Coordinates of C-alpha atoms in Angstrom, one line a residue:
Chain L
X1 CA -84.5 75.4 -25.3
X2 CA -81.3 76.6 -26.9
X3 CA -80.3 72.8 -27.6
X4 CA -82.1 73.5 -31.0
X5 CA -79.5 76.2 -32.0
X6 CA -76.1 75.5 -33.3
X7 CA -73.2 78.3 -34.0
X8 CA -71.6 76.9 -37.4
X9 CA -68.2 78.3 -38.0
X10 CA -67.0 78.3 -41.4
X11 CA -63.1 77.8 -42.3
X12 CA -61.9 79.5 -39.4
X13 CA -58.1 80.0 -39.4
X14 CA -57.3 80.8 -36.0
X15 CA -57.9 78.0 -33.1
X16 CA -58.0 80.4 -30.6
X17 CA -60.6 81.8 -32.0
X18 CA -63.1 78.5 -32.2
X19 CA -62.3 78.6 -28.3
X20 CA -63.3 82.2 -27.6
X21 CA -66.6 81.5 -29.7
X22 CA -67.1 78.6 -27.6
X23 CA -66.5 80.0 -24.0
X24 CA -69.2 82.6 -25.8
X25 CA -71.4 80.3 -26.9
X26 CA -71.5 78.7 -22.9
X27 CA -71.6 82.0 -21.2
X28 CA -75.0 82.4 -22.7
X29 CA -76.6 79.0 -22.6
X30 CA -75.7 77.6 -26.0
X31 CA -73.9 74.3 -26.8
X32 CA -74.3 73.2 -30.0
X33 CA -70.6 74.2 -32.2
X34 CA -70.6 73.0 -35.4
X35 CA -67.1 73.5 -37.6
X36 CA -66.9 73.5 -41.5
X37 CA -63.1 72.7 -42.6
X38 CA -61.7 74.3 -39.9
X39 CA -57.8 75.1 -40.4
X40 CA -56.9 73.9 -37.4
X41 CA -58.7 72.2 -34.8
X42 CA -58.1 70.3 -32.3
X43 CA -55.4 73.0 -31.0
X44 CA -54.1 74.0 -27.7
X45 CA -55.1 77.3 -28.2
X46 CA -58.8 76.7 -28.6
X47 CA -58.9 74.6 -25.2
X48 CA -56.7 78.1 -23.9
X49 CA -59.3 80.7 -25.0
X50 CA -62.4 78.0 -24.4
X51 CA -61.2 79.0 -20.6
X52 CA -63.8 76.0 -19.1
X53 CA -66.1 75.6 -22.3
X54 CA -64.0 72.1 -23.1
X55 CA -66.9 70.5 -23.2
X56 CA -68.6 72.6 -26.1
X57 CA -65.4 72.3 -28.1
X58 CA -65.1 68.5 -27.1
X59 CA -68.7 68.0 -28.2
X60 CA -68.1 70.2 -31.5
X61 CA -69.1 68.3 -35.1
X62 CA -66.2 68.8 -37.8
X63 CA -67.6 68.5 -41.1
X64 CA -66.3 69.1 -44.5
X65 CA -69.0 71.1 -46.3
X66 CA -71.7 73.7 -45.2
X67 CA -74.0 71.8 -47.1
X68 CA -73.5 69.3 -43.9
X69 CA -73.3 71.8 -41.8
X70 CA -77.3 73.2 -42.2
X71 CA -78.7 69.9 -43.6
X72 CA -81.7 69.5 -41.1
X73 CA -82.2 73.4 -40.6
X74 CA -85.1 74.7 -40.6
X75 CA -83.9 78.6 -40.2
X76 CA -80.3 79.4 -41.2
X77 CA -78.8 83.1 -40.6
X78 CA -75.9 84.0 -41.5
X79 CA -73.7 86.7 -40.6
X80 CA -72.4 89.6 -43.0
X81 CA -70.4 92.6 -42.4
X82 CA -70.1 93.3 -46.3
X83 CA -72.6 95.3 -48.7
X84 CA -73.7 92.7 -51.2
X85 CA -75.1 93.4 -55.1
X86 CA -77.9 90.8 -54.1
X87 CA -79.9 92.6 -51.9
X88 CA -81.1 89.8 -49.3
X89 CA -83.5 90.1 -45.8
X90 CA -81.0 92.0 -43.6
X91 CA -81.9 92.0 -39.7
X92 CA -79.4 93.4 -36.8
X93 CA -78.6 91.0 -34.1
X94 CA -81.7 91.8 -32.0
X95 CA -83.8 91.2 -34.2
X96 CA -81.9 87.9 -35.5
X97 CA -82.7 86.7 -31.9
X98 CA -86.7 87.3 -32.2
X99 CA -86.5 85.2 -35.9
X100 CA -85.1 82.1 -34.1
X101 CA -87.1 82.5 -31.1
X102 CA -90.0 83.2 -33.1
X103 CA -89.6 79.5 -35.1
X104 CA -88.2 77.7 -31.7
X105 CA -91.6 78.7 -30.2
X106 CA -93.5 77.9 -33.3
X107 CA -95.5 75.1 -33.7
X108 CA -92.7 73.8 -36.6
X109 CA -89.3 74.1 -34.0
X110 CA -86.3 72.3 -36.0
X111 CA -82.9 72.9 -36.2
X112 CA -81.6 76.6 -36.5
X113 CA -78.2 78.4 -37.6
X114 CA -76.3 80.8 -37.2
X115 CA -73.7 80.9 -39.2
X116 CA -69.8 82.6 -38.9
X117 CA -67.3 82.5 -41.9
X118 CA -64.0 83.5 -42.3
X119 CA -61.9 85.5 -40.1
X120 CA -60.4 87.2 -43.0
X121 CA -63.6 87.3 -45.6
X122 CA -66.4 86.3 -43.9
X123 CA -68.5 84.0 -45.9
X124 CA -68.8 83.7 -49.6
X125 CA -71.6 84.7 -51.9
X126 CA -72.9 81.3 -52.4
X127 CA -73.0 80.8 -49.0
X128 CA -74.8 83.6 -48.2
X129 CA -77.2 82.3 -50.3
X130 CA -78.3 79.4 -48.5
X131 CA -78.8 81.7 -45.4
X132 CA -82.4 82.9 -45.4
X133 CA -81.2 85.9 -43.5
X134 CA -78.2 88.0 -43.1
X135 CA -77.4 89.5 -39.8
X136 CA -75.5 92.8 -39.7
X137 CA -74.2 93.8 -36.3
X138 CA -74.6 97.1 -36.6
X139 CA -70.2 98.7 -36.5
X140 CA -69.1 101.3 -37.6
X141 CA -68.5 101.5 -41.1
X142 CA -65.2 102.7 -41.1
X143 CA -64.0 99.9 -39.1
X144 CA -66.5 97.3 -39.4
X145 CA -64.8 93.8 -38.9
X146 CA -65.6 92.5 -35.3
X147 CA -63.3 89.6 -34.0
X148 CA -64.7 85.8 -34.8
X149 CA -65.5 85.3 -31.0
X150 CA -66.9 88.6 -30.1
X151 CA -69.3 88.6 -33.1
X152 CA -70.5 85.4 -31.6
X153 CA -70.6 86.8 -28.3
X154 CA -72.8 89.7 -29.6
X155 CA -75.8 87.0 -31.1
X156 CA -75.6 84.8 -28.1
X157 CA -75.8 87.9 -25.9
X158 CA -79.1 89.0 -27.9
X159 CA -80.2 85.7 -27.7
X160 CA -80.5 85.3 -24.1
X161 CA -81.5 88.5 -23.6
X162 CA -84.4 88.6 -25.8
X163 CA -85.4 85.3 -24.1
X164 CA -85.2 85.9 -20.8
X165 CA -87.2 89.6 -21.9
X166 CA -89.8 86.9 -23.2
X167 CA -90.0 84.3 -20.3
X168 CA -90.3 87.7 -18.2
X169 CA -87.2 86.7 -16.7
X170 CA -84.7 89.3 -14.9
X171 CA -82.6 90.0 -17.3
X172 CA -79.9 90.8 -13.9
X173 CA -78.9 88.9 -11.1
X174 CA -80.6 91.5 -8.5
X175 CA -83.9 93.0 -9.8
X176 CA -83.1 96.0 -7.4
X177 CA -85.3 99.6 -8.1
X178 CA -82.5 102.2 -8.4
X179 CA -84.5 104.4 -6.2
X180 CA -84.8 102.1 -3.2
X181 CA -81.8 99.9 -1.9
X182 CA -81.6 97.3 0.8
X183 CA -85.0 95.6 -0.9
X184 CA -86.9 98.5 1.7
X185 CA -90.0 100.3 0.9
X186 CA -89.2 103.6 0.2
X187 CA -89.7 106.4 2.8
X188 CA -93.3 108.3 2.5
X189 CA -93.8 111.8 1.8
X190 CA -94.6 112.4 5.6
X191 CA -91.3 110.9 6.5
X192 CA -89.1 112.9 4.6
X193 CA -91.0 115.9 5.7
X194 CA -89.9 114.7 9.2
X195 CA -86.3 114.3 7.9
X196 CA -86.1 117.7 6.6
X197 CA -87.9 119.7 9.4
X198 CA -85.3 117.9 11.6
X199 CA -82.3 118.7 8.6
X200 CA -83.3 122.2 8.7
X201 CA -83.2 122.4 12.6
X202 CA -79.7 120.8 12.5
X203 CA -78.4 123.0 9.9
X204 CA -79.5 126.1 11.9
X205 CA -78.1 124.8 15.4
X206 CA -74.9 124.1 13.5
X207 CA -74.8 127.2 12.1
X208 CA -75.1 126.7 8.7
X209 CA -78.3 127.7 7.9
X210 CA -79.4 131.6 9.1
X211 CA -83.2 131.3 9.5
X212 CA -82.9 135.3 8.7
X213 CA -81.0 134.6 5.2
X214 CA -82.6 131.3 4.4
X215 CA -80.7 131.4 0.3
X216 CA -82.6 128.8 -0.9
X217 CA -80.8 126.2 0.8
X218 CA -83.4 124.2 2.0
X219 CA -85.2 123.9 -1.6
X220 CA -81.7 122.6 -3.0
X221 CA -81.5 120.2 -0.1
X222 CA -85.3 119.0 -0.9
X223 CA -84.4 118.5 -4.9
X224 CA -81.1 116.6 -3.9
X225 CA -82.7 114.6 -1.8
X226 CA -86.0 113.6 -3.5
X227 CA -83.9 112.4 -6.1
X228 CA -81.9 110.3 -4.2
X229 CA -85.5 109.1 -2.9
X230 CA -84.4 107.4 0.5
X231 CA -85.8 103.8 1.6
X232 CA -86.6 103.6 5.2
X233 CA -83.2 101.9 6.0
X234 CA -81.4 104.5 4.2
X235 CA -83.7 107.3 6.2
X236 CA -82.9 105.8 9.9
X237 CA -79.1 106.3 8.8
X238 CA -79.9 109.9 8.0
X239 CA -81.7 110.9 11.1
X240 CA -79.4 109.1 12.8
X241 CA -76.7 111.3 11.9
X242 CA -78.6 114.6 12.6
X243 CA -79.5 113.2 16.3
X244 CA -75.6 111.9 16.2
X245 CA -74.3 115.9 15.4
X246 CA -76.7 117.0 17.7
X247 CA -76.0 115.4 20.7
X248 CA -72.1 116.0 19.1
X249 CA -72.8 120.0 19.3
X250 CA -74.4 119.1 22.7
X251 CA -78.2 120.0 21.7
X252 CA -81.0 118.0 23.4
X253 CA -82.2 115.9 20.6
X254 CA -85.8 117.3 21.8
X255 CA -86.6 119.9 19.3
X256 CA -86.0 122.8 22.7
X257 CA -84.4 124.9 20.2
X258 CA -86.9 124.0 17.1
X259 CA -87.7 127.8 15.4
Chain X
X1 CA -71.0 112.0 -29.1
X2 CA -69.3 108.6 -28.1
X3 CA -66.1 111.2 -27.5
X4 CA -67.0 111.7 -23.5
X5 CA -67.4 107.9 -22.8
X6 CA -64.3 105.7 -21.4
X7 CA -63.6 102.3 -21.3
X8 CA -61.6 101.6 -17.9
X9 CA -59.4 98.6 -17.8
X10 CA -58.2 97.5 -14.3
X11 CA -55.4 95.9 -13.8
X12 CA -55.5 94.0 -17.0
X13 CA -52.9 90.5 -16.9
X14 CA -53.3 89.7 -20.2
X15 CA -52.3 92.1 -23.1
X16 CA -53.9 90.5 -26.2
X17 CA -57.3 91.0 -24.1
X18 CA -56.4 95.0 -24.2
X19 CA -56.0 94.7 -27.6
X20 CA -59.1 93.1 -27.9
X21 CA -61.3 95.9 -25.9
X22 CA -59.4 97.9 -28.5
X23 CA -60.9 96.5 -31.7
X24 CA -64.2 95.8 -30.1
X25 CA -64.3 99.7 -29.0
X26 CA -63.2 100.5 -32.3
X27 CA -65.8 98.8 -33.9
X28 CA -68.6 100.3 -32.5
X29 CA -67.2 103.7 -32.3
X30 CA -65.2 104.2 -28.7
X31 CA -61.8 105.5 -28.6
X32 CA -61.2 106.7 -25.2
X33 CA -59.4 103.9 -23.3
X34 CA -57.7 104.1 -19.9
X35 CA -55.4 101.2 -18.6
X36 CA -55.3 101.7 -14.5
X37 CA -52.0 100.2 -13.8
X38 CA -52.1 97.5 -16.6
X39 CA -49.5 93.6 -15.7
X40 CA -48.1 94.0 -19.5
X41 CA -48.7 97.3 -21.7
X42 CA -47.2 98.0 -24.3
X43 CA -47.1 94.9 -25.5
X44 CA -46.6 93.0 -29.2
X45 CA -50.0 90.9 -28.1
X46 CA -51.9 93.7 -27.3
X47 CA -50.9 94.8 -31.2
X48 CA -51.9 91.6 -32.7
X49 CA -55.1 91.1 -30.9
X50 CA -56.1 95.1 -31.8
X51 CA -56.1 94.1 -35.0
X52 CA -56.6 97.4 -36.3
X53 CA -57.3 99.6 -33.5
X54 CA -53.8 100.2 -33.1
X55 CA -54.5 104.3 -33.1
X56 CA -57.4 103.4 -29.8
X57 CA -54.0 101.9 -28.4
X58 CA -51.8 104.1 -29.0
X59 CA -53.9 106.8 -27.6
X60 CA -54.5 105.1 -24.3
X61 CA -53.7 106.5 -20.9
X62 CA -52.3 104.4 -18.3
X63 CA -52.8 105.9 -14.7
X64 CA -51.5 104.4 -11.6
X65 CA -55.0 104.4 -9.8
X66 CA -58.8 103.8 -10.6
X67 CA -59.0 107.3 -8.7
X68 CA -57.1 108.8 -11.2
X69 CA -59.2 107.0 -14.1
X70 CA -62.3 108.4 -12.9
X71 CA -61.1 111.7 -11.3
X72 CA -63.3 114.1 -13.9
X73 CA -66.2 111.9 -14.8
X74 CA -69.8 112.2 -13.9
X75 CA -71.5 109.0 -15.0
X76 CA -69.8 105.3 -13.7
X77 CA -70.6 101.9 -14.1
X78 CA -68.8 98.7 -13.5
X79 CA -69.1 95.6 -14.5
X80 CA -69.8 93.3 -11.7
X81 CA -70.2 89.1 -12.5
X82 CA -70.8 88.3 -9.5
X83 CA -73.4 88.7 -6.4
X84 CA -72.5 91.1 -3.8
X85 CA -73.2 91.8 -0.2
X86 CA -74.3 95.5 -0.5
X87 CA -77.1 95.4 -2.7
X88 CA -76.8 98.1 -5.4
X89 CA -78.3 99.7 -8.3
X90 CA -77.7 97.3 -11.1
X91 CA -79.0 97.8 -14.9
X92 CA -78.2 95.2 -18.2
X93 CA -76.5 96.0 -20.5
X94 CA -79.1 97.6 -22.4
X95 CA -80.6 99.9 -19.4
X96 CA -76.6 100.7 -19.1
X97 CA -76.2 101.9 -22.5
X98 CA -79.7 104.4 -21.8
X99 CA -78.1 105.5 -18.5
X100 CA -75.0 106.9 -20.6
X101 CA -76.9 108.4 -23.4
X102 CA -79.4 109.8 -21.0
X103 CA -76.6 111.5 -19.4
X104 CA -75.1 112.5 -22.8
X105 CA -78.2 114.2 -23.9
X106 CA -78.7 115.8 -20.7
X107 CA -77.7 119.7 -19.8
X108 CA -75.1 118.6 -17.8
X109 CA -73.0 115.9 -20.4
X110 CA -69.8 115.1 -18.8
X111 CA -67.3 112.5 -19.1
X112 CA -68.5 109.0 -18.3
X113 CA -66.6 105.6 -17.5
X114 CA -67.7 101.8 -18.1
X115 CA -65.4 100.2 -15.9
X116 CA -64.2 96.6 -16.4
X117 CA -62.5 94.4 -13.7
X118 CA -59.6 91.7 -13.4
X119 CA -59.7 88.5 -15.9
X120 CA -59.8 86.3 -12.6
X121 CA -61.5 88.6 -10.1
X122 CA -63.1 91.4 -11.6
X123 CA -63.2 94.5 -9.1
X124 CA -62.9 94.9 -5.5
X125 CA -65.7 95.8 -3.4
X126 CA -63.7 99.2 -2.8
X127 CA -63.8 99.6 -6.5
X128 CA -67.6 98.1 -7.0
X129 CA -68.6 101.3 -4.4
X130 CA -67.1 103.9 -6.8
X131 CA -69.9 103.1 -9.2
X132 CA -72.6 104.5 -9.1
X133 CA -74.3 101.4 -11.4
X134 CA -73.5 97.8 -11.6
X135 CA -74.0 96.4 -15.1
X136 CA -74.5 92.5 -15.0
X137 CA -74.2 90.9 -18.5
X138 CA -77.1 88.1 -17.7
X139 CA -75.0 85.1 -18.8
X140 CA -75.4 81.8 -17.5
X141 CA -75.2 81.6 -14.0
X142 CA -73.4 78.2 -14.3
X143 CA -70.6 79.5 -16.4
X144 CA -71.0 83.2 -15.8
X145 CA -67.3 85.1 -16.6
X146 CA -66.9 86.2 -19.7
X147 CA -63.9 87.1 -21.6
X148 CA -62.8 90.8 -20.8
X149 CA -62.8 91.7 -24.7
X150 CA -66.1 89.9 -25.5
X151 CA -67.5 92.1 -22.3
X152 CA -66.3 95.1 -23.7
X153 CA -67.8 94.0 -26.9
X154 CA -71.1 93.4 -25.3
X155 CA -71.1 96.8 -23.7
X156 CA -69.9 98.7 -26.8
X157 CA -73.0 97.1 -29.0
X158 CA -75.3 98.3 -26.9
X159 CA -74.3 101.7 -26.7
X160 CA -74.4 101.9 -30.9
X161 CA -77.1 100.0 -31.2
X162 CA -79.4 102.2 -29.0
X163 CA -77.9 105.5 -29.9
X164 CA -78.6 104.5 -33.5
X165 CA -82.2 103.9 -32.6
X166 CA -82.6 107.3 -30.8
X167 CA -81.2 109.3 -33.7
X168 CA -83.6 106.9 -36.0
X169 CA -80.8 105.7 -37.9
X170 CA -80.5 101.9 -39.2
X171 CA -79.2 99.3 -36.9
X172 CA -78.0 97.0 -40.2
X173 CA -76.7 97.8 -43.5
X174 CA -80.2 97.9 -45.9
X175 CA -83.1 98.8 -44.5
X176 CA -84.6 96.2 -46.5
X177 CA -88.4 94.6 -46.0
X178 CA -88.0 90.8 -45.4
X179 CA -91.1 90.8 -47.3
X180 CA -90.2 92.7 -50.6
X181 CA -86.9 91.9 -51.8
X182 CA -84.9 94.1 -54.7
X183 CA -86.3 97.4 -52.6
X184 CA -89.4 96.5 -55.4
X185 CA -93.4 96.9 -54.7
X186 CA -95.0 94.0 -53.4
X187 CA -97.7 92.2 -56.3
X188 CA -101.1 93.4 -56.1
X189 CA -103.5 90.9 -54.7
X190 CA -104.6 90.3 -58.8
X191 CA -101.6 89.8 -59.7
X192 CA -101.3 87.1 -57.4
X193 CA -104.7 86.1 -58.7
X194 CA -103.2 86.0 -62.3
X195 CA -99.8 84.4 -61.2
X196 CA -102.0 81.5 -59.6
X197 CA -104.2 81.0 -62.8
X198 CA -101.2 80.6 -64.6
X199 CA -99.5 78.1 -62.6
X200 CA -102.5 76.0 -62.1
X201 CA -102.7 75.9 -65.9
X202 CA -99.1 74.9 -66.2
X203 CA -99.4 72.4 -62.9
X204 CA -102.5 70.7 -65.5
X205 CA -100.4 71.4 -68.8
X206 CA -97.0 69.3 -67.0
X207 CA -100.3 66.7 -65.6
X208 CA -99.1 67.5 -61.6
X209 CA -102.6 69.1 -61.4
X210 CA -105.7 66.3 -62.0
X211 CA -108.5 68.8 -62.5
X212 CA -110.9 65.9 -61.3
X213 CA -108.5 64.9 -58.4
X214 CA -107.1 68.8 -56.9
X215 CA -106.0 67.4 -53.3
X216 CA -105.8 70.7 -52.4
X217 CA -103.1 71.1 -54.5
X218 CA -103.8 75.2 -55.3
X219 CA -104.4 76.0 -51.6
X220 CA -101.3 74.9 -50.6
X221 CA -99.7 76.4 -53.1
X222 CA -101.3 80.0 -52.4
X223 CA -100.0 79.5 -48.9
X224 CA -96.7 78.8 -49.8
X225 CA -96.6 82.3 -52.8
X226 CA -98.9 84.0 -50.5
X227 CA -96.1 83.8 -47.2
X228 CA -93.3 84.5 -49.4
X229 CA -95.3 87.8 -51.1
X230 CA -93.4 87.8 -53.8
X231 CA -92.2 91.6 -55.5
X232 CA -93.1 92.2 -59.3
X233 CA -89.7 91.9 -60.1
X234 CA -90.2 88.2 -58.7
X235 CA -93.1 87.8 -60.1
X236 CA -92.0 88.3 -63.5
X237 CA -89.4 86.0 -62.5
X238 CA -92.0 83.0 -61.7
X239 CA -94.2 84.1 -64.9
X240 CA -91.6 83.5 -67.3
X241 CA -90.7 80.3 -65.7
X242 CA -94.5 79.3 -66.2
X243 CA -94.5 80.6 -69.6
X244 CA -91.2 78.7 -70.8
X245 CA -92.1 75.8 -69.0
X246 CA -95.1 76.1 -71.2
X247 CA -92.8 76.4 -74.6
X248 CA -90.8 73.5 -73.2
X249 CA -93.5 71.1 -73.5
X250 CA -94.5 72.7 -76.6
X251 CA -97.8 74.3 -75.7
X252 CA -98.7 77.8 -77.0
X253 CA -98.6 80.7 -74.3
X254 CA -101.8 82.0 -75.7
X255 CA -104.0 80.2 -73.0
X256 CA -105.6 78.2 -75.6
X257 CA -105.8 75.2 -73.5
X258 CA -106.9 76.8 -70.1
X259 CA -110.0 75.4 -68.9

């Protein structure tokens, strides 16, 4: 689906660079490079940062103009960390991704850019122009100019994320509920009522708890452990380790001393 | 606010990459980095590649252990690429970013450390456990490692960008409508009406327009003016171009010939 969007790199001074945009450009799903006059390219240090994206940079088109560049483009964003006097459609990167999936998914799909400039100066005026939005990744302003390749990292990143968002997609490797580990069903209300009844009886064999001065421990254990919400894995180790320190403190594990 | 939040490097091997999660930090408002017992620091790469963010560098701790790093803090994550044995809580990078500024609004703010691995490896196991989150950057499982300062970058976005949208404050430059350039009213609906009079009557003034042969020629057209929704500043724009287009060919403006 990506095939459809190229990253077009405009003047770019330092090779290393057009290597870090590519490994990037890969590390979300996108292939298409296209470099405008680049200052120097082939180089050993773009096939250094690429760091396994040779192929994107093998595969990149070298053309002389912009004009070139966008041709066939049917949606052409360009990047711009710079107030301009023109005021133009501005949209932060997230919202950058929904344009182009928005016109990939769209009955009229074409080509789409997004578009880099200089290092040093990022894209001109005029070439701003021919961009039908401006992306602003949103920096601070008092230190606004984000490295070639890691501006390019931020729109791919948005990209994939917004699309996997839309496939429904995990947007993870593990879709894991923070409250329950192991993939286990979390324990019921009954069962923790079981774990702390048998907590509480623990505590007090051990000593710790004085069934005459109670001091709210048991409440603080209850909050502490509600949050941590066990699974049923997660609960077995718990009770486990009760019966474990009882039999340690040489208790029958039958409740004989149960208040 | 972003004052209590540290970027942990571990066991860095490259120095420009340092320099690197310096700028990108920099950019989006971090300045609390911690090197745990960094190859090659300080170092004139690690200069170069900060580009700027010298001060982040210059400021940075290096500590022996990742003990030491997170000693005082009460919020981790680490990056993890890869999958793990123990399943764990994991978030994106977006759900990471809410767990920090959840914990930063909260009663009990405290410091809090995004933890990023080797180049080659990325953390231990050992290390992975001290984490109380996993962030996974979803990249493409076939070429899944990103550069260390492109996943700082990542990281660092997120947090800006969804802090800014919990204080309501822009994510871009102008908070411009796509819709209505020049921060100008959008044309009333008989504006529009008068704009596409006009043109029709120019359209049959140039003979484009065959009164007895339309083709559709005016519903396309209000399509086309009715998508873009032009501002009156534009309008006025495309009415003078009517009216000297209509001096050009040497008709009166007065509407004398309108049908």
């Amino acid at each position: 689906m990506f095939d459809k969007i190229r990253v077009v790199l405009v003047n770019t001074s330092h090779p290393g660079n057009i290597g870090g945009a590519a490994r990037a450009m890969k590390n979300m799903g996108l292939r298409q490079l296209v470099l405008v006059d680049p200052q120097r390219f082939p180089d050993p240090d773009a096939t250094s940062r690429a760091s396994g994206a040779d192929d994107v940079l093998a595969n990149a088109r070298v053309v002389a103009t912009l004009e070139e560049a966008l041709a066939d483009c049917v949606l052409v964003l360009g990047t711009s960390a710079r107030d301009r006097r023109i005021p133009w459609p501005v949209v932060d990167p997230r919202e950058a991704a929904d344009k182009v999936l928005d016109q990939l998914e769209g009955p009229a799909a074409g080509p789409i850019a997004l578009v880099f400039g200089r290092e040093d100066s990022g894209l001109t005026s005029d070439e701003l122009q021919r961009c039908q939005f401006h992306v602003h990744i949103p920096s601070d302003p008092a230190f606004s100019s984000l490295n070639l390749a890691t501006a390019v990292q931020v729109l791919a990143y948005e990209l994939r994320m917004q699309s996997l968002q839309r496939q429904g997609q995990p947007t993870k490797m593990h879709k894991i509920e923070t409250t329950a580990l192991d993939n286990e069903v979390p324990a019921t209300a009954e069962q923790m009522e079981q774990f702390y009844a048998h907590l509480e009886q623990v505590l007090v064999e051990i000593g710790f708890l004085d069934p005459q001065h109670p001091r709210k421990l048991m409440p603080r254990l209850r909050r502490l452990y509600g949050r941590i919400h066990p699974n049923l894995v997660e609960m077995n180790i718990l009770r486990g380790i009760l019966t474990e320190t009882q039999k340690a403190i040489g208790v029958q594990a039958s409740g004989a001393r149960r208040r």
